[in-house]
Tab-separated table of C-alpha atoms in Angstrom:
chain	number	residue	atom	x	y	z
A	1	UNK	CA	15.899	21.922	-4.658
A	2	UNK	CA	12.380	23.153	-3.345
A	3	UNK	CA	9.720	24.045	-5.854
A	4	UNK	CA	7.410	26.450	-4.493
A	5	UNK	CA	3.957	25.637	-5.646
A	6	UNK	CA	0.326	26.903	-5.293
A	7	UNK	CA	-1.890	24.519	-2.412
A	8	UNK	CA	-4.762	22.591	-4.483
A	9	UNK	CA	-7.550	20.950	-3.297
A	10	UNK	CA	-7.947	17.764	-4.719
A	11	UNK	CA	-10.843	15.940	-6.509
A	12	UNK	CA	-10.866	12.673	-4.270
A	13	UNK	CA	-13.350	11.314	-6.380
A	14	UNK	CA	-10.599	9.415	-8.873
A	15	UNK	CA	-9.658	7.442	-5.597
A	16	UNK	CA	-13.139	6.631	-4.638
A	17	UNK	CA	-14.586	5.601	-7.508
A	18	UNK	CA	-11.060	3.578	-8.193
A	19	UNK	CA	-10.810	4.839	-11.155
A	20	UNK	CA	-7.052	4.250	-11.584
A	21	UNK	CA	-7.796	1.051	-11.889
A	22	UNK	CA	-9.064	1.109	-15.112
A	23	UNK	CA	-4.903	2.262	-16.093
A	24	UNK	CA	-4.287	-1.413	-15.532
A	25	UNK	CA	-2.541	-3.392	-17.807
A	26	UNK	CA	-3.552	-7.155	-17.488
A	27	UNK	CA	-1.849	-8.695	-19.709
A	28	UNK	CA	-2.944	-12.230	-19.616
A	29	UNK	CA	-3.964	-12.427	-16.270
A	30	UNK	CA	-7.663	-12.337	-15.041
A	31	UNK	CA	-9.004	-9.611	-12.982
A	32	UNK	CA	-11.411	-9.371	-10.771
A	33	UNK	CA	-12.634	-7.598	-7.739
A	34	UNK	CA	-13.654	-8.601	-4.322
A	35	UNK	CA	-15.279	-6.298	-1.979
A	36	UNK	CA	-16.626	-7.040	1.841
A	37	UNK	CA	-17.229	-3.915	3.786
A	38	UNK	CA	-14.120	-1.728	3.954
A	39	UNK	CA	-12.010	-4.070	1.914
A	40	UNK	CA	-12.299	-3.399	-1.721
A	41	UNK	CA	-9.641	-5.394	-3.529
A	42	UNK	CA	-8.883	-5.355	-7.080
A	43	UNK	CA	-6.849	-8.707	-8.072
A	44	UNK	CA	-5.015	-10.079	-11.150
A	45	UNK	CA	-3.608	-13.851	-10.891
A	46	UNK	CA	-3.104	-17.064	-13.421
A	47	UNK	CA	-6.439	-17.743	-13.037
A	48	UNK	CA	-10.360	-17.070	-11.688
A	49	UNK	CA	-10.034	-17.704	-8.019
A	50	UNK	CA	-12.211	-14.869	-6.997
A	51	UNK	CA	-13.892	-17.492	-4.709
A	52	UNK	CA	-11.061	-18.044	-3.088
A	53	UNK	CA	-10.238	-15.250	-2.369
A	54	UNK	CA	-13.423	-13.807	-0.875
A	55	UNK	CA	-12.796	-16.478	1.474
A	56	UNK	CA	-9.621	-15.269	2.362
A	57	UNK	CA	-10.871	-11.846	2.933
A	58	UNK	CA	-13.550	-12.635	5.148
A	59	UNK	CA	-11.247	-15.364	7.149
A	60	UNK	CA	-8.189	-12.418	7.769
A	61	UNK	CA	-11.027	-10.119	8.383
A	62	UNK	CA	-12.846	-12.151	11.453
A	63	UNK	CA	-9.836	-12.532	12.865
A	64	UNK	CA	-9.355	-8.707	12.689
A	65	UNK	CA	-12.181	-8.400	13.840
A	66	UNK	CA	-12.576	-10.822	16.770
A	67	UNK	CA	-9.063	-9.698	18.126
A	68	UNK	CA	-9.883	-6.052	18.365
A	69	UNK	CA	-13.305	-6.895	20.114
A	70	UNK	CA	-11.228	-8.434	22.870
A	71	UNK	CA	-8.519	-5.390	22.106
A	72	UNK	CA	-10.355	-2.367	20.864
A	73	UNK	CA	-7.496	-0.036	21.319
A	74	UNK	CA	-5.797	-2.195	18.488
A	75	UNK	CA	-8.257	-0.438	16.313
A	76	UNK	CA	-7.908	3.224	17.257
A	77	UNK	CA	-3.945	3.454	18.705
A	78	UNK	CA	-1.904	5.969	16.404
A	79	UNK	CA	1.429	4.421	18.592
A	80	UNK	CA	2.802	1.017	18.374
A	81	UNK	CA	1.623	-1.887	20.377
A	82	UNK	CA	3.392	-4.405	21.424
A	83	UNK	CA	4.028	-8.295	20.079
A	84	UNK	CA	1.048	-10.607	20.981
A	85	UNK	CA	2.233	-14.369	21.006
A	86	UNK	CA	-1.440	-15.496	21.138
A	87	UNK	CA	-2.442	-13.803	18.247
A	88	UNK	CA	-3.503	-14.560	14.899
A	89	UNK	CA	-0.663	-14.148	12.276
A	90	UNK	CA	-1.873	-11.359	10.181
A	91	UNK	CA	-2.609	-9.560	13.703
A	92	UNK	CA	1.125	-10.111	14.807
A	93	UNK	CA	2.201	-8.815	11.120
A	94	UNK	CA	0.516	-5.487	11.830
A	95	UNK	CA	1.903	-5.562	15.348
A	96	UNK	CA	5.354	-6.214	14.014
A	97	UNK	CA	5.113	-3.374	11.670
A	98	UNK	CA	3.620	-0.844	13.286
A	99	UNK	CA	6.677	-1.355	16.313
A	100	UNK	CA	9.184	-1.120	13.164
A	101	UNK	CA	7.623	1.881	12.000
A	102	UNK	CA	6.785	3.305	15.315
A	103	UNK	CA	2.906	3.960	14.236
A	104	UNK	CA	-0.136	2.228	15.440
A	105	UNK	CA	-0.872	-0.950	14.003
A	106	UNK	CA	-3.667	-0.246	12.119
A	107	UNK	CA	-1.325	2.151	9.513
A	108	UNK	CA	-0.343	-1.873	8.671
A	109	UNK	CA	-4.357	-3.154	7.740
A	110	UNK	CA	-4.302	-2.824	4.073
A	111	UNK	CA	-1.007	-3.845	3.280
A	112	UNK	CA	-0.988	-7.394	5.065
A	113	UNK	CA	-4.679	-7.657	4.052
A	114	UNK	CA	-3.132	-8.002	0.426
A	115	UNK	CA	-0.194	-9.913	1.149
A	116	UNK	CA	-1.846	-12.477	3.204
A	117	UNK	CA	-4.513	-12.899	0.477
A	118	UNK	CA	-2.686	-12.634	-2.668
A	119	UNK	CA	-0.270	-15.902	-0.636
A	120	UNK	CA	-3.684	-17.630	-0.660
A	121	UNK	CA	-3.987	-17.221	-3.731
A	122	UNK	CA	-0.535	-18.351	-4.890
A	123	UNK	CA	-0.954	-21.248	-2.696
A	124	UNK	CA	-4.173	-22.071	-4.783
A	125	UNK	CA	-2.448	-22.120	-8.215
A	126	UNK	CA	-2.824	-18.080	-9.132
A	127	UNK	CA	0.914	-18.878	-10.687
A	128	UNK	CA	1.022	-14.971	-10.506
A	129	UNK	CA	-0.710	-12.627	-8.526
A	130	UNK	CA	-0.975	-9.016	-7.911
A	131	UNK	CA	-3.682	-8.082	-4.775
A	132	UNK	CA	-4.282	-3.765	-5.061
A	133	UNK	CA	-6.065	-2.836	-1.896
A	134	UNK	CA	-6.615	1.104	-2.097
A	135	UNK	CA	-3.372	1.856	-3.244
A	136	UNK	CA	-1.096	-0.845	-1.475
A	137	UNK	CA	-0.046	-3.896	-3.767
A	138	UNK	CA	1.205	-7.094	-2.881
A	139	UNK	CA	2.862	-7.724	-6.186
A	140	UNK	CA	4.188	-11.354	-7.641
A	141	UNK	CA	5.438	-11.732	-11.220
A	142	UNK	CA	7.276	-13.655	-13.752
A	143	UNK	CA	8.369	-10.974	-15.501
A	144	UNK	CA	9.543	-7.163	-15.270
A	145	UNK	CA	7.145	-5.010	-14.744
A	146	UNK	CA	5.997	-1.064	-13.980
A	147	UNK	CA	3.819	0.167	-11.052
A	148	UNK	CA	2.468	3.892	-11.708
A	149	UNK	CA	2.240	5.977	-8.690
A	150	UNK	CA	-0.952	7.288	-8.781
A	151	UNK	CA	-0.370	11.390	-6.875
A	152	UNK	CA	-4.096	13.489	-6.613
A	153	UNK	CA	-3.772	16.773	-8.251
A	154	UNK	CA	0.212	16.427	-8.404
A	155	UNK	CA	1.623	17.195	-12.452
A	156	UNK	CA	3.245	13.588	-11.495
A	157	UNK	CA	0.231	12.061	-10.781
A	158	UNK	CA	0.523	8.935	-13.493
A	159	UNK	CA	3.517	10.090	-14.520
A	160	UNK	CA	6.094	8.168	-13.052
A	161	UNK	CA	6.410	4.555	-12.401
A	162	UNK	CA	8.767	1.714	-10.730
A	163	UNK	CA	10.361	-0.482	-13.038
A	164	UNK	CA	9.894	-4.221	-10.957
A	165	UNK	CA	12.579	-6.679	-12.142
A	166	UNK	CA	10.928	-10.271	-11.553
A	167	UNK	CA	14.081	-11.089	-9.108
A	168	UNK	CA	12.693	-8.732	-6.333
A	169	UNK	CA	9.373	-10.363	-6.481
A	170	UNK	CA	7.186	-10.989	-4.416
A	171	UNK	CA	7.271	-7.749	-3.441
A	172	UNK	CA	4.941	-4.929	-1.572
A	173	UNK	CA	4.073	-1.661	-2.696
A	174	UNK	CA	2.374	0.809	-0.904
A	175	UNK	CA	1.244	4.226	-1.035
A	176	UNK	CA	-0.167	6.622	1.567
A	177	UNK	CA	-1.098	10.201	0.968
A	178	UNK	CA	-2.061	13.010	2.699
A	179	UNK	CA	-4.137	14.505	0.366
A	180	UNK	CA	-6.119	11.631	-1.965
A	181	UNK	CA	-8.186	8.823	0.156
A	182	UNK	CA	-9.536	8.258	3.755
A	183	UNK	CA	-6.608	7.050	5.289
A	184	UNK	CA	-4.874	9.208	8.306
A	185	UNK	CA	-1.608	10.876	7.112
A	186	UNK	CA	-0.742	13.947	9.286
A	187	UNK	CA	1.879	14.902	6.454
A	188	UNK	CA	1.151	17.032	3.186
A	189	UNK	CA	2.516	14.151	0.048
A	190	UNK	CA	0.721	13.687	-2.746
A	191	UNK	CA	1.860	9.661	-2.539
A	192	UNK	CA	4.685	8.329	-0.421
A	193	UNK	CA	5.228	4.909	-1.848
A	194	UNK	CA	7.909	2.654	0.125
A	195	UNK	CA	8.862	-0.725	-1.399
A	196	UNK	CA	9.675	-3.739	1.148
A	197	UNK	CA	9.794	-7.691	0.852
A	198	UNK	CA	6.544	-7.638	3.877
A	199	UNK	CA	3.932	-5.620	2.486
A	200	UNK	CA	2.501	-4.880	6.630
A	201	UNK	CA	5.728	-2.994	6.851
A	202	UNK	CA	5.838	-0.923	3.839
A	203	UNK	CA	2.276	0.014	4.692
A	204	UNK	CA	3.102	0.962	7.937
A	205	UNK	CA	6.426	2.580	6.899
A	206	UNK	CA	4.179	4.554	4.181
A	207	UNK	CA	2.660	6.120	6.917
A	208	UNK	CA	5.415	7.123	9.111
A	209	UNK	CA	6.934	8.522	6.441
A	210	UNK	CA	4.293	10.221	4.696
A	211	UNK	CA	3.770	12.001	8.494
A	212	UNK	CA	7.157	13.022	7.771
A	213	UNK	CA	6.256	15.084	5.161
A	214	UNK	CA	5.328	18.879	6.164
A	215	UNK	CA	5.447	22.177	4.839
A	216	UNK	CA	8.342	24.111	4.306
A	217	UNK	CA	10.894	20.957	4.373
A	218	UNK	CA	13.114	19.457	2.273
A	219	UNK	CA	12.002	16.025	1.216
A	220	UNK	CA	15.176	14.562	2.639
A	221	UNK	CA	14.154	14.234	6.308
A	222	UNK	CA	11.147	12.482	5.689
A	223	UNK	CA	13.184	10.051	2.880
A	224	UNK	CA	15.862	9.230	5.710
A	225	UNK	CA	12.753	8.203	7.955
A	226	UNK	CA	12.156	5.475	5.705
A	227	UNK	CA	15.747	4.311	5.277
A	228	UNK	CA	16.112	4.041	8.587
A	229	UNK	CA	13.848	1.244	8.964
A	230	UNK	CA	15.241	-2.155	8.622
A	231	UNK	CA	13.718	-4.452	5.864
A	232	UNK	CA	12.582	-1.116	3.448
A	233	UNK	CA	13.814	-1.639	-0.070
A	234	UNK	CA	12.768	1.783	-1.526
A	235	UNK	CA	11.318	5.329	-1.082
A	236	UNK	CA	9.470	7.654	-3.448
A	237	UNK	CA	7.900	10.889	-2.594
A	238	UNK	CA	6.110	13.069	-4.778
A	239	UNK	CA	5.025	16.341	-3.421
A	240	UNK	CA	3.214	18.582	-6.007
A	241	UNK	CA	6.097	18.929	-8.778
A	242	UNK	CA	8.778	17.459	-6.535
A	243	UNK	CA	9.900	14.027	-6.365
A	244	UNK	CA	12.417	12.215	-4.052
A	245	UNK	CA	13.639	8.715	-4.253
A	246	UNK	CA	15.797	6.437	-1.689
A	247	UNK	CA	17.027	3.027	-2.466
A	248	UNK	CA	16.295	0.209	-4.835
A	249	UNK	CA	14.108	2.783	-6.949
A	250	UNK	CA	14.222	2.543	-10.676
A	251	UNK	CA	11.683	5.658	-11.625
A	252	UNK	CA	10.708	5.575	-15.510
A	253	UNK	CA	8.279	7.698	-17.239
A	254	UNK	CA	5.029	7.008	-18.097
């Protein structure tokens, strides 16, 4: 069923400032944060590696950055590209994805910025990890655990979570929107967040999706986009007071 509901304008400021964030639980895990130009990554692991891990950003970032000097329509494309044997791996991840997903390869940046970081990290001793980087989570625990879906000015904004049993972990999380943050979304969600074992792809598969997304339809359309794609787990879409879920989704209050 549709719910017809008033158009807001919402206070991006929450998502700027990060301020969901502060929501997290951390158990008994340190966090910290690591930021180098756009990439502003909040991180919880086993132990203090934030070193580490600003070395990982800046290495996965000059190799972004060095590849789309020699390709600069990497950076700009909105349509997928096609595989690159001589490429670094991260850039082939976003490549990959953004083919699956039929979007640019850039719609893939965030996502395999956190994956390929927070396996760093595990690779370091972290033990656990979980690498948030604006809304898209590569996510490895040893126990269950809930991810809140954080929505703008939706009544479901940080009201609903996904329950994570620690057998589908690691696992990647993300989130686009088309009305909270900077990134491109040509659709009208509050949050699309798609759940798949490559966190590139659910990035990338965010975004198609989320495009999906326009006034006046049902919900349903833009959730069979995302199950169409091989390797996606899980849809959720939250759309002022509606909400629509595909797949390995276990939605509990919050």
């Amino acid at each position: 069923m549709t719910v017809k509901r008033k158009k807001k304008t919402p206070d991006p400021s929450s998502y700027r400032k990060r301020t969901y964030r502060n929501r997290v639980d951390h158990g008994a895990l340190v966090s910290f944060e690591v930021r180098i130009r756009e990439t502003d990554l909040q991180i919880l692991a086993g132990k203090d590696l934030r070193d580490t891990a600003g070395a990982a950003v800046f290495q996965y970032r000059s190799q972004l950055e060095s590849y789309i000097a020699r390709h600069p329509e990497f950076a700009t494309v909105l349509t997928p590209l096609p595989g690159d044997p001589t490429a670094p791996p991260i850039v082939k991840s976003m490549l990959g994805a953004g083919l699956a997903a039929e979007v640019g390869p850039m719609a893939a940046v965030a996502g395999a910025i956190a994956e390929y970081v927070g396996r760093d990290l595990l690779a370091a001793g972290a033990g656990e990890v979980v690498v948030e980087n604006g809304g898209d989570i590569f996510f490895c625990r040893n126990r269950e655990s809930v991810v809140g879906i954080f929505a703008g000015a939706s009544p479901l904004s940080n009201r609903v979570g996904l329950k994570i049993p620690a057998r589908c972990m690691p696992l990647g999380i993300c989130t686009s929107s088309g009305t909270v943050g900077h990134s491109l979304s040509l659709g009208e969600a509050d949050a699309v967040t798609v759940l798949a074992k490559d966190t590139a792809l659910a990035d990338a598969v965010a975004t198609l999706v989320g495009n999906a997304v326009q006034p006046g339809q049902s919900l349903d359309a833009a959730l069979a986009k995302g199950a169409a794609i091989p390797g996606v787990l899980g849809v959720v879409i939250i759309r002022g007071e509606e909400l629509g879920a595909w797949g390995e989704v276990e939605l509990v209050p919050l």
